Coordinates of C-alpha atoms and ligand atoms in Angstrom, one line a residue:
Chain A
M1 CA 7.5 116.2 70.5
T2 CA 10.2 114.1 72.4
T3 CA 11.4 113.8 75.0
L4 CA 15.0 113.2 77.7
Q5 CA 13.6 109.6 78.0
R6 CA 13.6 108.6 75.0
V7 CA 16.2 110.4 73.7
W8 CA 18.8 108.7 76.4
R9 CA 16.6 105.0 75.4
L10 CA 18.1 105.8 71.6
K11 CA 21.8 106.5 72.4
N12 CA 23.0 103.4 71.2
T13 CA 21.5 103.9 68.0
I14 CA 21.7 107.5 66.8
L15 CA 25.0 108.1 68.3
N16 CA 27.1 105.1 67.2
L17 CA 24.4 105.1 63.7
V18 CA 23.5 101.1 64.8
A19 CA 21.9 99.1 62.3
S20 CA 19.9 95.3 62.1
R21 CA 20.8 92.6 59.7
C22 CA 20.1 90.1 58.5
S23 CA 21.8 86.6 59.7
S24 CA 20.0 84.3 56.2
C25 CA 19.6 87.0 54.0
G26 CA 21.9 89.7 54.7
Y27 CA 20.0 92.3 54.2
I28 CA 20.8 95.9 56.3
T29 CA 18.3 98.1 58.1
Y30 CA 18.5 101.7 59.6
P31 CA 16.6 101.8 61.4
P32 CA 16.8 98.5 63.0
K33 CA 14.0 96.2 63.3
M34 CA 13.1 93.3 65.4
R35 CA 12.6 90.3 62.0
C36 CA 13.9 90.8 58.9
P37 CA 11.3 93.1 55.8
V38 CA 12.8 90.9 52.9
C39 CA 13.1 87.0 54.4
G40 CA 11.1 87.0 57.7
S41 CA 14.4 85.7 59.5
R42 CA 15.0 86.8 63.2
E43 CA 18.7 86.4 63.7
L44 CA 19.6 89.8 63.2
R45 CA 22.9 91.6 64.2
E46 CA 23.3 95.4 65.0
E47 CA 25.6 96.7 63.5
A48 CA 27.6 100.2 63.4
L49 CA 27.1 102.0 60.1
P50 CA 29.8 103.5 58.8
R51 CA 30.3 107.4 59.4
E52 CA 31.0 108.3 55.7
G53 CA 28.7 108.5 52.9
E54 CA 27.3 109.7 50.2
V55 CA 24.6 112.2 49.6
L56 CA 20.9 109.6 47.7
S57 CA 18.5 112.6 48.0
Y58 CA 17.6 116.3 49.3
T59 CA 15.6 119.0 50.7
V60 CA 15.6 121.8 52.5
I61 CA 12.6 122.4 54.9
Q62 CA 11.4 126.5 54.8
V63 CA 8.3 125.8 56.8
P64 CA 9.0 123.9 59.4
A65 CA 7.6 121.5 62.6
K66 CA 6.7 123.7 65.4
G67 CA 9.6 123.5 68.1
F68 CA 12.0 123.0 64.5
E69 CA 11.9 127.6 63.8
D70 CA 15.5 128.2 65.0
F71 CA 16.6 125.2 63.2
T72 CA 15.3 126.4 59.4
P73 CA 16.0 126.5 56.7
I74 CA 16.6 123.2 58.1
I75 CA 18.7 120.4 55.3
I76 CA 17.4 117.0 55.1
A77 CA 19.1 114.2 53.9
L78 CA 19.0 110.2 53.1
V79 CA 22.2 109.5 53.0
R80 CA 23.6 106.4 51.9
L81 CA 25.9 104.9 54.2
G82 CA 27.4 101.3 52.9
D83 CA 24.4 99.2 52.7
A84 CA 22.4 101.5 54.0
K85 CA 20.3 104.8 54.6
V86 CA 20.2 107.3 57.0
L87 CA 18.1 110.4 57.4
S88 CA 19.3 112.5 59.2
E89 CA 20.2 116.7 59.1
V90 CA 23.2 118.6 56.9
V91 CA 25.0 120.8 58.8
D92 CA 27.5 123.6 57.8
I93 CA 26.9 124.0 54.4
K94 CA 24.9 126.6 52.7
P95 CA 21.8 124.5 50.6
E96 CA 22.5 126.3 47.2
N97 CA 25.7 124.1 47.8
M98 CA 24.2 120.9 48.1
S99 CA 24.3 117.9 45.8
V100 CA 22.9 114.8 45.3
G101 CA 26.5 112.6 45.7
M102 CA 28.4 114.5 47.8
R103 CA 30.4 113.3 50.7
V104 CA 29.3 113.8 53.6
V105 CA 30.7 112.6 57.7
A106 CA 29.0 111.8 60.6
T107 CA 28.9 114.5 63.3
V108 CA 28.0 115.1 66.7
R109 CA 25.5 118.1 67.6
R110 CA 22.6 119.4 69.1
S111 CA 18.8 119.0 67.7
A112 CA 15.3 120.7 69.2
E113 CA 14.5 121.4 72.8
T114 CA 13.0 118.5 74.1
I115 CA 9.6 119.1 76.2
D116 CA 10.8 118.5 79.5
G117 CA 13.9 121.5 78.6
G118 CA 16.3 118.9 77.7
V119 CA 18.9 119.6 75.1
P120 CA 19.4 115.8 72.9
Y121 CA 22.8 115.4 71.3
V122 CA 22.0 113.6 67.5
V123 CA 24.1 112.7 64.6
K124 CA 24.0 114.9 62.2
F125 CA 26.3 115.6 58.4
K126 CA 29.1 117.5 57.3
P127 CA 30.4 118.2 53.8
L128 CA 33.1 115.5 53.7
K129 CA 36.2 117.9 53.1
L130 CA 38.8 116.4 51.9
Chain B
M1 CA -17.7 86.3 51.8
R2 CA -20.6 88.4 50.3
K3 CA -20.9 90.9 47.8
V4 CA -20.9 94.1 49.4
Y5 CA -23.1 96.9 47.3
V6 CA -23.1 101.4 48.2
A7 CA -26.1 102.1 49.2
G8 CA -25.3 106.1 50.1
V9 CA -22.3 108.4 50.0
G10 CA -22.4 112.2 51.4
M11 CA -19.7 114.7 51.7
V12 CA -19.5 118.0 52.8
K13 CA -17.4 121.2 50.8
V14 CA -13.6 120.5 50.8
G15 CA -12.2 123.9 53.1
K16 CA -12.2 125.8 56.5
H17 CA -15.2 125.4 58.8
V18 CA -14.8 127.8 61.2
D19 CA -18.0 127.5 62.2
K20 CA -18.7 123.6 62.0
S21 CA -17.1 121.1 64.6
L22 CA -15.5 117.7 64.3
R23 CA -19.2 116.1 64.7
D24 CA -20.6 118.6 62.2
L25 CA -19.0 117.7 59.9
A26 CA -19.5 114.3 60.6
G27 CA -22.8 114.3 61.3
E28 CA -23.0 116.8 57.7
A29 CA -21.9 113.9 56.0
A30 CA -23.6 110.5 58.3
L31 CA -27.0 112.4 57.9
K32 CA -26.3 112.7 53.2
A33 CA -25.8 109.4 53.0
L34 CA -27.8 107.9 55.1
E35 CA -30.6 109.7 53.1
E36 CA -29.2 108.8 49.6
A37 CA -30.1 105.0 51.1
G38 CA -34.1 105.5 52.2
N39 CA -32.9 106.2 55.6
E40 CA -31.8 103.4 56.6
T41 CA -30.0 103.2 60.1
P42 CA -27.1 101.7 60.1
E43 CA -25.6 99.0 62.6
A44 CA -22.5 99.7 63.6
I45 CA -20.4 102.7 62.3
V46 CA -16.8 102.7 61.7
V47 CA -14.9 106.2 61.5
G48 CA -11.4 106.9 59.3
N49 CA -9.3 109.8 60.9
M50 CA -5.4 110.9 61.9
L51 CA -5.2 112.9 63.9
S52 CA -8.6 114.4 66.4
S53 CA -6.1 114.4 69.0
L54 CA -4.9 117.5 67.4
V55 CA -8.4 119.1 68.7
E56 CA -8.4 116.6 71.9
Q57 CA -10.8 114.1 70.5
E58 CA -10.4 110.4 70.8
N59 CA -13.5 108.0 71.3
L60 CA -14.5 109.4 68.0
A61 CA -17.2 106.2 66.6
S62 CA -19.4 107.1 70.2
L63 CA -18.9 110.4 69.7
I64 CA -20.2 111.1 65.4
G65 CA -22.4 107.9 66.4
D66 CA -24.7 109.0 69.2
H67 CA -25.0 112.9 68.0
I68 CA -27.3 110.5 65.2
G69 CA -28.6 108.8 66.7
L70 CA -26.9 105.6 66.9
R71 CA -26.7 104.8 70.2
G72 CA -26.6 100.7 70.5
A73 CA -24.4 100.7 67.5
C74 CA -21.1 99.0 66.7
G75 CA -18.3 101.7 66.3
F76 CA -14.6 102.5 66.5
K77 CA -12.6 104.0 64.6
V78 CA -9.5 103.1 62.3
E79 CA -6.3 104.7 62.2
G80 CA -3.9 104.7 59.2
A81 CA -2.1 107.8 58.5
C82 CA -3.4 110.0 55.6
G83 CA -4.9 106.9 54.1
S84 CA -7.2 106.3 57.7
G85 CA -10.2 107.1 55.7
G86 CA -9.4 103.8 53.4
A87 CA -8.5 101.2 56.3
A88 CA -12.1 102.5 58.0
L89 CA -13.5 101.5 53.9
M90 CA -12.1 98.4 54.5
T91 CA -13.4 97.7 57.5
G92 CA -16.5 98.6 57.0
Y93 CA -16.1 96.3 53.4
S94 CA -14.8 93.4 56.3
L95 CA -18.0 93.7 58.8
V96 CA -20.5 92.8 55.6
A97 CA -18.3 90.9 53.2
S98 CA -18.1 88.7 56.6
G99 CA -21.6 88.6 57.5
L100 CA -22.3 90.2 60.6
F101 CA -23.6 93.0 59.6
S102 CA -25.6 93.9 57.1
K103 CA -25.2 97.8 57.3
V104 CA -22.5 100.3 57.7
L105 CA -21.6 103.5 57.6
V106 CA -18.3 104.8 57.5
V107 CA -17.2 108.4 57.9
G108 CA -14.2 109.9 57.4
V109 CA -13.2 112.7 59.5
E110 CA -10.2 115.5 59.7
K111 CA -10.9 118.7 61.7
L112 CA -7.2 120.3 60.8
F113 CA -8.2 124.3 61.3
E114 CA -8.3 124.2 64.7
R115 CA -4.7 125.1 65.6
P116 CA -2.0 127.5 64.3
S117 CA -0.3 125.4 61.3
N118 CA 2.8 125.1 62.9
D119 CA 1.2 122.8 65.3
V120 CA -0.7 121.2 62.5
I121 CA 2.4 120.9 60.4
R122 CA 3.7 119.4 62.9
G123 CA 1.1 116.8 63.5
L124 CA 1.1 115.4 59.9
A125 CA 4.4 114.6 60.8
Y126 CA 3.4 111.6 63.2
A127 CA 3.0 110.2 60.2
A128 CA 6.8 109.6 59.9
D129 CA 9.2 108.1 62.5
A130 CA 9.0 109.8 65.7
D131 CA 12.1 108.2 67.1
Y132 CA 14.2 107.9 63.7
E133 CA 13.0 111.5 61.6
L134 CA 10.8 113.5 63.2
I135 CA 13.3 114.0 65.7
Y136 CA 15.5 116.0 63.0
G137 CA 12.4 118.4 62.1
I138 CA 11.2 116.7 58.8
T139 CA 8.0 117.7 58.1
F140 CA 6.1 115.3 55.5
S141 CA 6.5 117.9 52.9
G142 CA 9.9 117.5 53.8
L143 CA 10.0 114.1 53.7
N144 CA 7.4 113.6 49.6
A145 CA 10.4 116.2 48.7
L146 CA 13.6 113.7 48.6
L147 CA 11.2 111.3 47.4
M148 CA 11.1 113.8 44.4
R149 CA 14.7 114.6 43.7
Y150 CA 15.5 111.1 44.1
Y151 CA 13.0 110.5 41.6
M152 CA 13.4 113.1 39.3
N153 CA 17.6 112.4 39.0
K154 CA 16.7 108.6 38.2
Y155 CA 15.2 109.6 35.4
G156 CA 15.8 112.6 34.1
V157 CA 12.1 114.3 34.5
K158 CA 12.6 118.2 34.8
Y159 CA 10.3 120.0 37.7
E160 CA 7.8 121.3 35.3
E161 CA 6.8 118.5 33.7
L162 CA 6.1 117.1 37.2
A163 CA 4.7 120.7 38.3
Y164 CA 2.1 120.0 35.2
W165 CA -0.5 118.0 37.4
S166 CA -1.2 120.7 39.5
V167 CA -2.8 122.3 36.1
L168 CA -4.7 119.9 35.5
M169 CA -5.6 118.8 39.0
H170 CA -7.2 122.7 39.3
K171 CA -8.8 122.8 35.7
N172 CA -10.8 119.0 36.8
G173 CA -11.2 120.3 40.4
Y174 CA -12.8 123.4 39.4
K175 CA -15.9 122.2 38.3
N176 CA -16.3 119.8 41.1
P177 CA -19.0 122.2 44.0
Y178 CA -17.1 119.7 46.9
A179 CA -13.9 121.0 45.9
Q180 CA -11.6 123.4 47.5
L181 CA -9.5 125.0 46.0
R182 CA -11.8 126.4 42.9
N183 CA -9.7 128.5 40.2
E184 CA -7.8 127.2 37.3
I185 CA -3.9 128.1 37.7
T186 CA -1.0 128.4 35.3
L187 CA 2.1 126.5 35.2
E188 CA 3.9 129.4 35.6
D189 CA 1.4 130.8 39.3
V190 CA 3.6 126.4 39.8
L191 CA 6.4 127.7 39.4
K192 CA 6.0 131.7 41.2
S193 CA 4.9 129.4 43.9
P194 CA 6.8 129.3 47.3
V195 CA 9.0 126.5 48.0
I196 CA 8.3 124.4 51.1
A197 CA 11.0 121.9 51.3
D198 CA 13.1 122.3 48.4
P199 CA 12.0 120.8 45.3
I200 CA 8.3 121.1 46.5
R201 CA 6.2 124.3 46.2
L202 CA 3.2 125.6 47.6
Y203 CA 1.7 124.7 44.3
D204 CA 2.7 121.6 44.2
S205 CA 1.7 120.3 47.5
C206 CA -2.4 119.9 48.5
P207 CA -3.6 121.8 51.2
L208 CA -4.6 121.7 54.2
S209 CA -8.2 120.4 54.5
D210 CA -10.9 120.3 56.9
G211 CA -13.8 117.7 55.6
A212 CA -15.8 114.8 56.0
S213 CA -17.4 112.2 53.6
A214 CA -19.6 109.1 54.3
A215 CA -20.7 105.7 52.6
L216 CA -23.3 103.7 53.9
L217 CA -22.0 99.3 52.4
V218 CA -24.8 97.1 52.3
S219 CA -25.4 93.3 51.7
E220 CA -26.5 92.5 48.8
D221 CA -29.9 91.3 50.5
L222 CA -31.0 95.5 51.5
R223 CA -28.9 96.5 47.7
K224 CA -32.6 96.0 46.5
A225 CA -34.1 98.4 49.0
T226 CA -32.3 100.6 48.9
D227 CA -31.7 100.7 44.9
T228 CA -27.9 101.2 44.3
P229 CA -26.2 99.9 41.0
V230 CA -22.3 100.3 42.7
S231 CA -20.7 97.6 44.6
I232 CA -17.0 97.1 46.2
A233 CA -16.0 94.6 44.1
G234 CA -12.7 94.3 45.8
V235 CA -10.8 96.2 48.6
S236 CA -7.3 95.5 49.9
N237 CA -4.8 97.6 52.3
S238 CA -1.0 96.8 52.3
I239 CA 1.9 98.7 54.4
D240 CA 5.3 99.2 53.7
S241 CA 8.1 100.7 56.8
V242 CA 6.9 104.2 58.1
D243 CA 10.8 105.0 57.5
L244 CA 12.4 106.1 54.4
S245 CA 15.8 105.0 55.4
S246 CA 14.9 101.3 55.3
R247 CA 12.6 100.9 51.9
L248 CA 13.7 99.2 49.0
E249 CA 13.3 101.1 46.7
L250 CA 12.6 104.9 47.1
D251 CA 11.3 105.0 43.1
H252 CA 8.4 102.5 43.9
L253 CA 5.6 102.3 46.3
L254 CA 5.5 98.9 47.3
A255 CA 2.1 99.0 49.6
S256 CA 0.5 100.5 46.1
R257 CA 1.3 97.5 44.4
V258 CA 0.9 95.3 46.1
S259 CA -2.5 96.3 47.8
A260 CA -3.4 97.0 43.8
E261 CA -3.0 93.9 41.9
N262 CA -4.5 92.1 45.3
A263 CA -8.1 94.4 45.1
L264 CA -7.8 93.8 41.0
R265 CA -7.6 90.6 41.9
I266 CA -10.7 90.1 44.0
A267 CA -12.1 92.4 42.4
K268 CA -11.6 89.7 38.7
V269 CA -10.7 92.5 36.7
S270 CA -7.2 93.5 34.9
L271 CA -6.4 97.3 34.6
R272 CA -6.7 97.8 31.4
E273 CA -10.3 97.2 32.4
V274 CA -10.2 100.2 34.4
D275 CA -11.9 103.5 33.3
I276 CA -11.7 105.8 36.1
A277 CA -9.2 106.0 39.2
E278 CA -8.5 108.3 42.1
I279 CA -5.5 108.5 43.1
H280 CA -3.9 110.4 45.9
D281 CA -1.8 113.0 44.7
A282 CA -0.7 114.5 48.1
Y283 CA 2.0 116.4 46.1
T284 CA 2.9 116.2 42.3
I285 CA 5.8 113.5 42.9
T286 CA 3.0 111.5 45.2
A287 CA 0.4 110.9 42.0
A288 CA 3.6 110.2 39.7
L289 CA 4.9 106.9 42.1
S290 CA 1.3 106.0 42.3
I291 CA -0.1 106.1 39.3
E292 CA 3.0 104.8 38.3
S293 CA 3.7 101.2 41.2
I294 CA 0.0 100.9 40.3
G295 CA 1.0 100.2 37.1
F296 CA -0.4 102.3 34.4
V297 CA 2.8 103.0 33.2
E298 CA 6.0 102.4 33.4
K299 CA 8.2 103.8 36.5
G300 CA 10.0 107.6 35.0
K301 CA 7.1 107.3 32.7
A302 CA 4.1 109.8 34.1
P303 CA 4.4 112.8 34.4
K304 CA 5.9 112.0 30.6
A305 CA 2.7 111.1 29.9
W306 CA -0.3 112.9 31.1
S307 CA 1.9 115.9 29.9
E308 CA 1.2 114.4 26.3
G309 CA -2.8 114.4 27.1
R310 CA -2.6 110.9 29.2
F311 CA -4.8 110.2 32.1
S312 CA -7.2 113.6 31.4
P313 CA -10.8 113.2 30.9
G314 CA -12.7 110.8 28.0
D315 CA -9.1 108.7 28.5
K316 CA -9.2 105.3 29.6
P317 CA -8.3 105.6 33.1
S318 CA -9.8 109.3 33.6
L319 CA -7.9 110.2 36.4
N320 CA -8.8 112.5 39.5
L321 CA -11.9 114.1 38.2
S322 CA -12.2 115.4 40.8
G323 CA -9.3 117.8 40.8
G324 CA -7.5 114.8 43.2
L325 CA -5.7 116.0 47.0
K326 CA -4.8 118.9 44.7
S327 CA -7.5 120.6 43.6
R328 CA -10.5 118.9 45.5
G329 CA -8.0 119.1 49.0
H330 CA -6.6 116.4 51.7
P331 CA -8.9 116.1 54.8
V332 CA -5.8 113.1 55.6
G333 CA -8.5 110.4 57.4
A334 CA -11.5 111.7 54.9
T335 CA -9.9 112.0 51.7
G336 CA -10.4 107.7 50.9
V337 CA -13.9 108.0 51.6
Y338 CA -14.0 111.4 49.4
Q339 CA -12.1 109.3 46.8
L340 CA -14.8 106.7 47.0
A341 CA -18.0 109.0 46.9
E342 CA -16.3 110.8 44.0
V343 CA -16.0 107.0 42.5
V344 CA -19.4 106.2 43.1
M345 CA -21.0 109.3 41.8
Q346 CA -19.3 108.4 38.9
L347 CA -21.0 105.2 38.1
R348 CA -24.2 106.0 38.9
G349 CA -23.3 109.3 36.3
D350 CA -24.6 111.3 39.0
F351 CA -20.5 113.5 40.0
P352 CA -22.1 117.6 39.8
G353 CA -18.9 118.4 38.7
V354 CA -16.7 116.7 35.3
S355 CA -17.7 113.5 34.6
V356 CA -16.6 110.6 32.0
P357 CA -19.4 107.8 31.5
A358 CA -18.2 105.1 33.4
E359 CA -17.9 101.3 34.8
V360 CA -15.2 100.2 36.3
G361 CA -13.4 102.4 38.8
L362 CA -10.3 102.3 41.1
T363 CA -9.3 104.4 44.4
Q364 CA -5.9 104.1 45.9
N365 CA -5.7 106.4 49.3
I366 CA -2.3 106.8 50.7
G367 CA -1.3 107.1 54.4
G368 CA 2.3 108.6 55.4
A369 CA 5.1 108.4 52.7
G370 CA 3.9 105.3 51.0
S371 CA 3.1 102.9 53.9
N372 CA -0.8 102.6 54.9
I373 CA -2.1 102.3 51.7
T374 CA -5.5 100.9 50.4
T375 CA -6.7 99.8 46.5
I376 CA -10.1 99.6 46.6
I377 CA -12.5 99.1 43.4
L378 CA -16.1 99.6 42.6
R379 CA -18.7 98.7 40.1
R380 CA -21.7 99.2 38.5
Ligands
ZN401 ZN1 17.0 88.9 55.6

């Protein structure tokens, strides 16, 4: 179970979707790393990902982990944002309307309560309405 | 490096052991392995385990070592999520191969049925990235479901083709006295089982399990004393990202390929020589990814292959004669040691379930969603 302090520490990467881009080979990773997983370079720079993207894969969790009972069924997707991928929850949609390839946009929503009683806000995704 | 032999193995039946504690399970498997090896006293004990903190117990090597009379021996726990057993075997192998010790006991143990299942499901998700995945409520089944849908979509593989793996595994596990789920099932049973994390259903998944398995690893000079024909010809472990987000490929397990290639190279064995293998089928998709990443078939082809009878008992390689994680069960940190014990028994010709004649065996134990993988080559 997470804590307020832990979520606070992650506020920049999670809320602004900050990835790390390798200055040597160009590989981009989210979550950010300290050394490039492809070429080993330590010359990485922070880069905010686009907030719109496409669902690469998704699941609908029916049997939750402790602490997420109120959110179940939980739709979790791997979303392609520019050159990177981000895993998060998809909201404002019924599970049966989900599809691979659908366009989604980042939105700030509440997450499950921390063990010290805080209500953290994180980035989730919702369907992009054109 | 010195050659390393498996002098004895011991397993406890996988299942729900309300009447046995973590130390009882580990001790029972350990003493069986030592008994098989002529009651040699090991100089070191390496424990593979992932989640003993769930039962408020760490310091496992000391706890289990003392329980079986090994005060003064070397000991520690090795952790690599669901791949802890394989990682512990690699560590034990290294202690013998290096010449540091001549007799090393490796014990894999897991005790899940001490806590309510939602606690256990949360605990298993500790193998995921807590900051960037678990915070959204992902489960271990959920991560594998993401891989499964991606795979089905990319290769046009039907759910039923993947699900058929479970039917095959129950057919093998039905005859394994150490297996947890000893019942034959039909494809319809899988299709009618409840959804856990769409597209994964209950019967696509391994069960929750308690269990322990052990092996005594010895050097060449002790081989005759213990009269064993089976050696560890090669072993390798490899890591990948914990998070799925930054993986280079979602339809290929890098750590599976790298550890398999290295283990085969060390063993001087080609993949075509492998007679039998125990692979890590936590979910049907894990079976497909493992089979393809090792290189038994091309990407996207495993479900079609097993649906057409490939990998069944007698084929080369025959896969998961034990019933695999699906039917034998998956006592998380013990699973890698079960796989080794099963293949050792197959090579010796005394496995008490479905068995085939074999000279070369392979085991692959997977931690996380492919992030910590050990491959072992055994030879008689
Ligand atoms: Zn790079």
